[in-house]
Amino acid sequence: MDRSVCSFYQKIGACRHGEKCSRKHIRPSESKTVLLANIYQNPKVSTNENETMNDKQMIEAFDHFYSDVFKKLATVGEVERIVVCENENFHLSGNVYVRFTTAQAANDAVMLLNQEWYAGRPVYCELSPVSSFQEANCRAHDTNSCTRGDHCNFMHVIRPTDDLRVRLRQAQDKQIALTKIRLAMGDPSWGMQWEEPSSEKYKRESVPQATSSVPITSNNLETPGDIGGDPEDSKVEAVAKLFGKE
């Protein structure tokens, strides 16, 4: 790497020296990763003595924050990964890095989020040069063995509970599947009844009774081809092909 380029900014997406750094901070013109700077308010470094939390409250508070961010970003594009930093130094504290599946989604997120506020503060969002979270991650922090404290320049990652992470991922996958089906059917409202929980109790309909004494045989049984076919059948076939099922 060019020695005139700041390696920390390229690898971590943030530098302790900020704009005063003697080396170049090359901001990407295109990236799948965005940075939301200092958006997470870490209760561990809170200066308000009246806001102390126990471990359970901190886990619940972080899950709430993570859910807020994920749901907002998922409206822009498919979220591949979210990394939240709990470092105690200013240039990394509360930073949230979001990896989308496309550069277009990342660009759209920057345009949208810079007009937003969160927890009473303006949101600052920009494209980030971070390409590998593995290289940016502090492995010692993951094992509670980092001794550098607020001098550590690698990401101290805080993670949501497994249950929340799985539920958010499943919800996103469901929404993506619904979008594909709606496009295939040409019906933007298809399946909306499944997006909200129903308040009606399920009631099984009674089995219809035969009204004719004529026995059903292969000779007199009507088929969809005999009566022109059900238009819904073609939609079902289209969806089956969409997901690779014949």
PDB file of C-alpha atoms in Angstrom:
ATOM      1  CA  MET A   1       0.000   0.000   0.000  1.00  0.00           C
ATOM      2  CA  ASP A   2       1.098   3.568  -0.743  1.00  0.00           C
ATOM      3  CA  ARG A   3       2.796   4.847   2.428  1.00  0.00           C
ATOM      4  CA  SER A   4       1.119   8.220   1.936  1.00  0.00           C
ATOM      5  CA  VAL A   5      -2.297   6.550   2.408  1.00  0.00           C
ATOM      6  CA  CYS A   6      -3.632   6.029   5.947  1.00  0.00           C
ATOM      7  CA  SER A   7      -3.816   2.279   6.432  1.00  0.00           C
ATOM      8  CA  PHE A   8      -6.095   2.579   9.457  1.00  0.00           C
ATOM      9  CA  TYR A   9      -8.682   4.570   7.530  1.00  0.00           C
ATOM     10  CA  GLN A  10      -8.571   2.087   4.641  1.00  0.00           C
ATOM     11  CA  LYS A  11      -8.904  -0.927   6.939  1.00  0.00           C
ATOM     12  CA  ILE A  12     -11.113   0.397   9.763  1.00  0.00           C
ATOM     13  CA  GLY A  13     -12.964   3.233   8.051  1.00  0.00           C
ATOM     14  CA  ALA A  14     -11.932   5.622  10.832  1.00  0.00           C
ATOM     15  CA  CYS A  15      -8.710   7.193  12.070  1.00  0.00           C
ATOM     16  CA  ARG A  16      -7.752   8.501  15.515  1.00  0.00           C
ATOM     17  CA  HIS A  17      -6.316  11.669  13.975  1.00  0.00           C
ATOM     18  CA  GLY A  18      -9.345  12.465  11.834  1.00  0.00           C
ATOM     19  CA  GLU A  19      -8.884  15.260   9.338  1.00  0.00           C
ATOM     20  CA  LYS A  20      -5.575  16.194  10.982  1.00  0.00           C
ATOM     21  CA  CYS A  21      -3.984  12.912   9.909  1.00  0.00           C
ATOM     22  CA  SER A  22      -0.731  13.436   7.993  1.00  0.00           C
ATOM     23  CA  ARG A  23      -1.704  10.644   5.575  1.00  0.00           C
ATOM     24  CA  LYS A  24      -4.421  10.536   2.941  1.00  0.00           C
ATOM     25  CA  HIS A  25      -7.945   9.397   3.743  1.00  0.00           C
ATOM     26  CA  ILE A  26      -9.245   8.216   0.374  1.00  0.00           C
ATOM     27  CA  ARG A  27     -13.034   8.223   0.486  1.00  0.00           C
ATOM     28  CA  PRO A  28     -14.568   5.674  -1.901  1.00  0.00           C
ATOM     29  CA  SER A  29     -16.847   6.809  -4.694  1.00  0.00           C
ATOM     30  CA  GLU A  30     -18.504   3.389  -4.689  1.00  0.00           C
ATOM     31  CA  SER A  31     -18.820   0.796  -1.930  1.00  0.00           C
ATOM     32  CA  LYS A  32     -21.250  -1.765  -0.533  1.00  0.00           C
ATOM     33  CA  THR A  33     -20.426  -0.613   3.011  1.00  0.00           C
ATOM     34  CA  VAL A  34     -21.686   2.508   4.760  1.00  0.00           C
ATOM     35  CA  LEU A  35     -20.669   4.070   8.065  1.00  0.00           C
ATOM     36  CA  LEU A  36     -23.100   5.640  10.499  1.00  0.00           C
ATOM     37  CA  ALA A  37     -20.676   7.579  12.685  1.00  0.00           C
ATOM     38  CA  ASN A  38     -21.091   7.543  16.490  1.00  0.00           C
ATOM     39  CA  ILE A  39     -24.811   6.709  16.256  1.00  0.00           C
ATOM     40  CA  TYR A  40     -24.864   4.030  18.981  1.00  0.00           C
ATOM     41  CA  GLN A  41     -24.894   5.544  22.474  1.00  0.00           C
ATOM     42  CA  ASN A  42     -22.925   3.034  24.522  1.00  0.00           C
ATOM     43  CA  PRO A  43     -24.242   3.014  28.115  1.00  0.00           C
ATOM     44  CA  LYS A  44     -20.826   1.781  29.299  1.00  0.00           C
ATOM     45  CA  VAL A  45     -19.300   5.161  28.453  1.00  0.00           C
ATOM     46  CA  SER A  46     -22.301   7.298  29.364  1.00  0.00           C
ATOM     47  CA  THR A  47     -21.458  10.420  31.353  1.00  0.00           C
ATOM     48  CA  ASN A  48     -24.924  10.514  32.926  1.00  0.00           C
ATOM     49  CA  GLU A  49     -24.741   8.866  36.356  1.00  0.00           C
ATOM     50  CA  ASN A  50     -28.545   8.573  36.429  1.00  0.00           C
ATOM     51  CA  GLU A  51     -28.548   6.235  33.417  1.00  0.00           C
ATOM     52  CA  THR A  52     -26.634   3.287  34.854  1.00  0.00           C
ATOM     53  CA  MET A  53     -27.900  -0.100  33.646  1.00  0.00           C
ATOM     54  CA  ASN A  54     -27.422  -3.675  34.720  1.00  0.00           C
ATOM     55  CA  ASP A  55     -26.295  -6.314  32.223  1.00  0.00           C
ATOM     56  CA  LYS A  56     -29.818  -7.421  31.321  1.00  0.00           C
ATOM     57  CA  GLN A  57     -30.963  -3.854  30.669  1.00  0.00           C
ATOM     58  CA  MET A  58     -27.924  -3.184  28.462  1.00  0.00           C
ATOM     59  CA  ILE A  59     -28.634  -6.312  26.387  1.00  0.00           C
ATOM     60  CA  GLU A  60     -32.279  -5.307  25.959  1.00  0.00           C
ATOM     61  CA  ALA A  61     -31.359  -1.724  25.084  1.00  0.00           C
ATOM     62  CA  PHE A  62     -28.837  -2.847  22.488  1.00  0.00           C
ATOM     63  CA  ASP A  63     -31.265  -5.333  20.919  1.00  0.00           C
ATOM     64  CA  HIS A  64     -33.793  -2.508  20.602  1.00  0.00           C
ATOM     65  CA  PHE A  65     -31.206  -0.281  18.932  1.00  0.00           C
ATOM     66  CA  TYR A  66     -30.012  -3.034  16.590  1.00  0.00           C
ATOM     67  CA  SER A  67     -33.589  -3.839  15.577  1.00  0.00           C
ATOM     68  CA  ASP A  68     -34.308  -0.161  14.846  1.00  0.00           C
ATOM     69  CA  VAL A  69     -31.271   0.165  12.603  1.00  0.00           C
ATOM     70  CA  PHE A  70     -31.781  -3.146  10.782  1.00  0.00           C
ATOM     71  CA  LYS A  71     -35.439  -2.456   9.988  1.00  0.00           C
ATOM     72  CA  LYS A  72     -34.708   1.043   8.713  1.00  0.00           C
ATOM     73  CA  LEU A  73     -31.825  -0.082   6.503  1.00  0.00           C
ATOM     74  CA  ALA A  74     -33.748  -3.087   5.159  1.00  0.00           C
ATOM     75  CA  THR A  75     -36.208  -0.650   3.560  1.00  0.00           C
ATOM     76  CA  VAL A  76     -33.347   0.606   1.390  1.00  0.00           C
ATOM     77  CA  GLY A  77     -31.878  -2.708   0.240  1.00  0.00           C
ATOM     78  CA  GLU A  78     -30.869  -6.185   1.341  1.00  0.00           C
ATOM     79  CA  VAL A  79     -28.672  -5.989   4.445  1.00  0.00           C
ATOM     80  CA  GLU A  80     -25.809  -8.462   4.434  1.00  0.00           C
ATOM     81  CA  ARG A  81     -24.221  -7.542   7.761  1.00  0.00           C
ATOM     82  CA  ILE A  82     -24.299  -4.929  10.516  1.00  0.00           C
ATOM     83  CA  VAL A  83     -21.318  -4.303  12.791  1.00  0.00           C
ATOM     84  CA  VAL A  84     -21.624  -2.073  15.859  1.00  0.00           C
ATOM     85  CA  CYS A  85     -18.575  -0.805  17.757  1.00  0.00           C
ATOM     86  CA  GLU A  86     -18.477  -0.352  21.529  1.00  0.00           C
ATOM     87  CA  ASN A  87     -14.970   1.129  21.613  1.00  0.00           C
ATOM     88  CA  GLU A  88     -14.341   3.807  24.208  1.00  0.00           C
ATOM     89  CA  ASN A  89     -12.389   6.124  21.896  1.00  0.00           C
ATOM     90  CA  PHE A  90     -14.153   8.864  19.955  1.00  0.00           C
ATOM     91  CA  HIS A  91     -13.278   7.859  16.389  1.00  0.00           C
ATOM     92  CA  LEU A  92     -14.794   4.358  16.809  1.00  0.00           C
ATOM     93  CA  SER A  93     -17.248   4.688  19.705  1.00  0.00           C
ATOM     94  CA  GLY A  94     -20.787   3.956  18.536  1.00  0.00           C
ATOM     95  CA  ASN A  95     -19.823   3.522  14.896  1.00  0.00           C
ATOM     96  CA  VAL A  96     -22.204   1.314  12.913  1.00  0.00           C
ATOM     97  CA  TYR A  97     -20.984  -0.303   9.696  1.00  0.00           C
ATOM     98  CA  VAL A  98     -23.553  -1.744   7.314  1.00  0.00           C
ATOM     99  CA  ARG A  99     -22.740  -4.030   4.400  1.00  0.00           C
ATOM    100  CA  PHE A 100     -25.419  -4.199   1.694  1.00  0.00           C
ATOM    101  CA  THR A 101     -25.556  -6.753  -1.108  1.00  0.00           C
ATOM    102  CA  THR A 102     -25.282  -3.992  -3.736  1.00  0.00           C
ATOM    103  CA  ALA A 103     -23.402  -0.711  -4.081  1.00  0.00           C
ATOM    104  CA  GLN A 104     -26.620   0.950  -5.262  1.00  0.00           C
ATOM    105  CA  ALA A 105     -28.343   0.150  -1.966  1.00  0.00           C
ATOM    106  CA  ALA A 106     -25.379   1.606  -0.059  1.00  0.00           C
ATOM    107  CA  ASN A 107     -25.534   4.785  -2.100  1.00  0.00           C
ATOM    108  CA  ASP A 108     -29.300   5.055  -1.553  1.00  0.00           C
ATOM    109  CA  ALA A 109     -28.749   4.619   2.193  1.00  0.00           C
ATOM    110  CA  VAL A 110     -26.315   7.542   2.282  1.00  0.00           C
ATOM    111  CA  MET A 111     -28.781   9.769   0.432  1.00  0.00           C
ATOM    112  CA  LEU A 112     -31.645   8.800   2.757  1.00  0.00           C
ATOM    113  CA  LEU A 113     -29.991   8.597   6.166  1.00  0.00           C
ATOM    114  CA  ASN A 114     -28.222  11.953   6.012  1.00  0.00           C
ATOM    115  CA  GLN A 115     -31.683  13.493   6.188  1.00  0.00           C
ATOM    116  CA  GLU A 116     -32.607  11.498   9.308  1.00  0.00           C
ATOM    117  CA  TRP A 117     -32.330  11.990  13.067  1.00  0.00           C
ATOM    118  CA  TYR A 118     -31.917   9.284  15.691  1.00  0.00           C
ATOM    119  CA  ALA A 119     -32.339   9.663  19.457  1.00  0.00           C
ATOM    120  CA  GLY A 120     -32.473  13.433  19.078  1.00  0.00           C
ATOM    121  CA  ARG A 121     -29.242  13.690  17.075  1.00  0.00           C
ATOM    122  CA  PRO A 122     -28.586  14.063  13.335  1.00  0.00           C
ATOM    123  CA  VAL A 123     -27.373  10.964  11.510  1.00  0.00           C
ATOM    124  CA  TYR A 124     -24.053  11.178   9.644  1.00  0.00           C
ATOM    125  CA  CYS A 125     -23.719   8.497   6.981  1.00  0.00           C
ATOM    126  CA  GLU A 126     -21.025   7.986   4.349  1.00  0.00           C
ATOM    127  CA  LEU A 127     -19.623   5.288   2.096  1.00  0.00           C
ATOM    128  CA  SER A 128     -16.862   3.353   3.857  1.00  0.00           C
ATOM    129  CA  PRO A 129     -13.700   1.767   2.426  1.00  0.00           C
ATOM    130  CA  VAL A 130     -13.965  -1.226   4.817  1.00  0.00           C
ATOM    131  CA  SER A 131     -13.897  -4.411   2.749  1.00  0.00           C
ATOM    132  CA  SER A 132     -13.150  -7.020   5.420  1.00  0.00           C
ATOM    133  CA  PHE A 133     -14.719  -6.923   8.873  1.00  0.00           C
ATOM    134  CA  GLN A 134     -12.530  -9.849   9.866  1.00  0.00           C
ATOM    135  CA  GLU A 135      -9.378  -7.796   9.395  1.00  0.00           C
ATOM    136  CA  ALA A 136     -10.906  -4.787  11.154  1.00  0.00           C
ATOM    137  CA  ASN A 137     -12.087  -6.779  14.173  1.00  0.00           C
ATOM    138  CA  CYS A 138     -10.152  -6.858  17.452  1.00  0.00           C
ATOM    139  CA  ARG A 139      -9.842 -10.570  18.198  1.00  0.00           C
ATOM    140  CA  ALA A 140      -8.564  -9.904  21.716  1.00  0.00           C
ATOM    141  CA  HIS A 141     -11.775  -8.031  22.554  1.00  0.00           C
ATOM    142  CA  ASP A 142     -13.821 -11.058  21.500  1.00  0.00           C
ATOM    143  CA  THR A 143     -12.103 -13.052  24.257  1.00  0.00           C
ATOM    144  CA  ASN A 144     -12.150 -10.173  26.775  1.00  0.00           C
ATOM    145  CA  SER A 145      -8.373  -9.986  26.635  1.00  0.00           C
ATOM    146  CA  CYS A 146      -7.747  -6.631  24.911  1.00  0.00           C
ATOM    147  CA  THR A 147      -5.443  -4.561  27.128  1.00  0.00           C
ATOM    148  CA  ARG A 148      -5.262  -1.441  24.965  1.00  0.00           C
ATOM    149  CA  GLY A 149      -8.538   0.035  26.166  1.00  0.00           C
ATOM    150  CA  ASP A 150      -9.436   3.306  24.449  1.00  0.00           C
ATOM    151  CA  HIS A 151      -6.091   3.195  22.608  1.00  0.00           C
ATOM    152  CA  CYS A 152      -7.156   0.188  20.529  1.00  0.00           C
ATOM    153  CA  ASN A 153      -7.710   1.135  16.903  1.00  0.00           C
ATOM    154  CA  PHE A 154      -9.533  -2.046  15.924  1.00  0.00           C
ATOM    155  CA  MET A 155     -13.273  -2.678  16.174  1.00  0.00           C
ATOM    156  CA  HIS A 156     -14.634  -3.805  19.536  1.00  0.00           C
ATOM    157  CA  VAL A 157     -17.803  -5.411  18.209  1.00  0.00           C
ATOM    158  CA  ILE A 158     -20.987  -5.719  20.250  1.00  0.00           C
ATOM    159  CA  ARG A 159     -23.490  -8.259  18.963  1.00  0.00           C
ATOM    160  CA  PRO A 160     -27.258  -8.712  19.328  1.00  0.00           C
ATOM    161  CA  THR A 161     -28.817 -11.801  20.885  1.00  0.00           C
ATOM    162  CA  ASP A 162     -28.935 -14.800  18.559  1.00  0.00           C
ATOM    163  CA  ASP A 163     -32.738 -14.903  18.711  1.00  0.00           C
ATOM    164  CA  LEU A 164     -33.099 -11.315  17.482  1.00  0.00           C
ATOM    165  CA  ARG A 165     -30.508 -11.759  14.754  1.00  0.00           C
ATOM    166  CA  VAL A 166     -32.289 -14.853  13.409  1.00  0.00           C
ATOM    167  CA  ARG A 167     -35.743 -13.230  13.528  1.00  0.00           C
ATOM    168  CA  LEU A 168     -34.586 -10.124  11.688  1.00  0.00           C
ATOM    169  CA  ARG A 169     -32.855 -12.214   9.030  1.00  0.00           C
ATOM    170  CA  GLN A 170     -35.954 -14.368   8.539  1.00  0.00           C
ATOM    171  CA  ALA A 171     -38.183 -11.295   8.291  1.00  0.00           C
ATOM    172  CA  GLN A 172     -35.901  -9.826   5.621  1.00  0.00           C
ATOM    173  CA  ASP A 173     -35.844 -13.107   3.667  1.00  0.00           C
ATOM    174  CA  LYS A 174     -39.649 -13.243   3.781  1.00  0.00           C
ATOM    175  CA  GLN A 175     -39.957  -9.682   2.492  1.00  0.00           C
ATOM    176  CA  ILE A 176     -37.523 -10.393  -0.361  1.00  0.00           C
ATOM    177  CA  ALA A 177     -39.512 -13.515  -1.327  1.00  0.00           C
ATOM    178  CA  LEU A 178     -42.797 -11.566  -1.285  1.00  0.00           C
ATOM    179  CA  THR A 179     -41.281  -8.883  -3.486  1.00  0.00           C
ATOM    180  CA  LYS A 180     -40.170 -11.477  -6.039  1.00  0.00           C
ATOM    181  CA  ILE A 181     -43.611 -13.109  -6.078  1.00  0.00           C
ATOM    182  CA  ARG A 182     -45.361  -9.755  -6.509  1.00  0.00           C
ATOM    183  CA  LEU A 183     -43.123  -8.912  -9.436  1.00  0.00           C
ATOM    184  CA  ALA A 184     -43.806 -12.312 -11.020  1.00  0.00           C
ATOM    185  CA  MET A 185     -47.558 -11.874 -10.633  1.00  0.00           C
ATOM    186  CA  GLY A 186     -47.644  -8.201 -11.491  1.00  0.00           C
ATOM    187  CA  ASP A 187     -49.616  -7.594  -8.281  1.00  0.00           C
ATOM    188  CA  PRO A 188     -47.933  -5.257  -5.724  1.00  0.00           C
ATOM    189  CA  SER A 189     -50.571  -6.059  -3.093  1.00  0.00           C
ATOM    190  CA  TRP A 190     -50.274  -9.851  -3.255  1.00  0.00           C
ATOM    191  CA  GLY A 191     -49.776 -11.462   0.152  1.00  0.00           C
ATOM    192  CA  MET A 192     -50.374  -8.317   2.205  1.00  0.00           C
ATOM    193  CA  GLN A 193     -52.776 -10.282   4.394  1.00  0.00           C
ATOM    194  CA  TRP A 194     -49.754 -12.268   5.633  1.00  0.00           C
ATOM    195  CA  GLU A 195     -47.691  -9.256   6.620  1.00  0.00           C
ATOM    196  CA  GLU A 196     -49.910  -8.362   9.567  1.00  0.00           C
ATOM    197  CA  PRO A 197     -51.073 -10.855  12.210  1.00  0.00           C
ATOM    198  CA  SER A 198     -54.735 -11.770  11.848  1.00  0.00           C
ATOM    199  CA  SER A 199     -57.127 -11.155  14.724  1.00  0.00           C
ATOM    200  CA  GLU A 200     -59.628 -13.651  13.362  1.00  0.00           C
ATOM    201  CA  LYS A 201     -59.756 -17.157  14.778  1.00  0.00           C
ATOM    202  CA  TYR A 202     -59.185 -19.853  12.198  1.00  0.00           C
ATOM    203  CA  LYS A 203     -62.371 -21.759  11.404  1.00  0.00           C
ATOM    204  CA  ARG A 204     -62.382 -24.894   9.301  1.00  0.00           C
ATOM    205  CA  GLU A 205     -65.144 -24.949   6.706  1.00  0.00           C
ATOM    206  CA  SER A 206     -67.410 -27.984   6.610  1.00  0.00           C
ATOM    207  CA  VAL A 207     -66.772 -30.506   3.864  1.00  0.00           C
ATOM    208  CA  PRO A 208     -69.240 -29.821   1.007  1.00  0.00           C
ATOM    209  CA  GLN A 209     -71.810 -32.569   0.480  1.00  0.00           C
ATOM    210  CA  ALA A 210     -72.385 -34.120  -2.928  1.00  0.00           C
ATOM    211  CA  THR A 211     -75.564 -32.790  -4.601  1.00  0.00           C
ATOM    212  CA  SER A 212     -75.775 -35.379  -7.358  1.00  0.00           C
ATOM    213  CA  SER A 213     -76.293 -39.121  -7.278  1.00  0.00           C
ATOM    214  CA  VAL A 214     -74.267 -39.514 -10.468  1.00  0.00           C
ATOM    215  CA  PRO A 215     -71.100 -41.403  -9.611  1.00  0.00           C
ATOM    216  CA  ILE A 216     -67.825 -39.626 -10.265  1.00  0.00           C
ATOM    217  CA  THR A 217     -65.827 -41.391 -12.940  1.00  0.00           C
ATOM    218  CA  SER A 218     -62.946 -40.508 -15.194  1.00  0.00           C
ATOM    219  CA  ASN A 219     -65.498 -39.985 -17.972  1.00  0.00           C
ATOM    220  CA  ASN A 220     -67.611 -37.317 -16.325  1.00  0.00           C
ATOM    221  CA  LEU A 221     -65.033 -35.620 -14.031  1.00  0.00           C
ATOM    222  CA  GLU A 222     -64.385 -32.029 -15.088  1.00  0.00           C
ATOM    223  CA  THR A 223     -60.796 -30.835 -15.233  1.00  0.00           C
ATOM    224  CA  PRO A 224     -59.390 -27.291 -15.428  1.00  0.00           C
ATOM    225  CA  GLY A 225     -58.825 -27.889 -19.137  1.00  0.00           C
ATOM    226  CA  ASP A 226     -62.510 -28.697 -19.656  1.00  0.00           C
ATOM    227  CA  ILE A 227     -63.729 -25.398 -18.223  1.00  0.00           C
ATOM    228  CA  GLY A 228     -61.018 -23.117 -19.561  1.00  0.00           C
ATOM    229  CA  GLY A 229     -58.605 -23.503 -16.622  1.00  0.00           C
ATOM    230  CA  ASP A 230     -58.258 -21.478 -13.424  1.00  0.00           C
ATOM    231  CA  PRO A 231     -56.318 -18.236 -14.043  1.00  0.00           C
ATOM    232  CA  GLU A 232     -54.710 -18.646 -10.608  1.00  0.00           C
ATOM    233  CA  ASP A 233     -53.054 -21.870 -11.819  1.00  0.00           C
ATOM    234  CA  SER A 234     -50.852 -19.977 -14.246  1.00  0.00           C
ATOM    235  CA  LYS A 235     -49.777 -17.637 -11.428  1.00  0.00           C
ATOM    236  CA  VAL A 236     -48.866 -20.578  -9.226  1.00  0.00           C
ATOM    237  CA  GLU A 237     -46.831 -22.100 -12.045  1.00  0.00           C
ATOM    238  CA  ALA A 238     -45.023 -18.791 -12.563  1.00  0.00           C
ATOM    239  CA  VAL A 239     -44.109 -18.613  -8.883  1.00  0.00           C
ATOM    240  CA  ALA A 240     -42.962 -22.241  -8.897  1.00  0.00           C
ATOM    241  CA  LYS A 241     -40.631 -21.516 -11.804  1.00  0.00           C
ATOM    242  CA  LEU A 242     -39.358 -18.420  -9.992  1.00  0.00           C
ATOM    243  CA  PHE A 243     -38.158 -20.548  -7.090  1.00  0.00           C
ATOM    244  CA  GLY A 244     -36.961 -23.396  -9.301  1.00  0.00           C
ATOM    245  CA  LYS A 245     -39.864 -25.748  -8.565  1.00  0.00           C
ATOM    246  CA  GLU A 246     -41.742 -27.402 -11.394  1.00  0.00           C
TER     247      GLU A 246
END
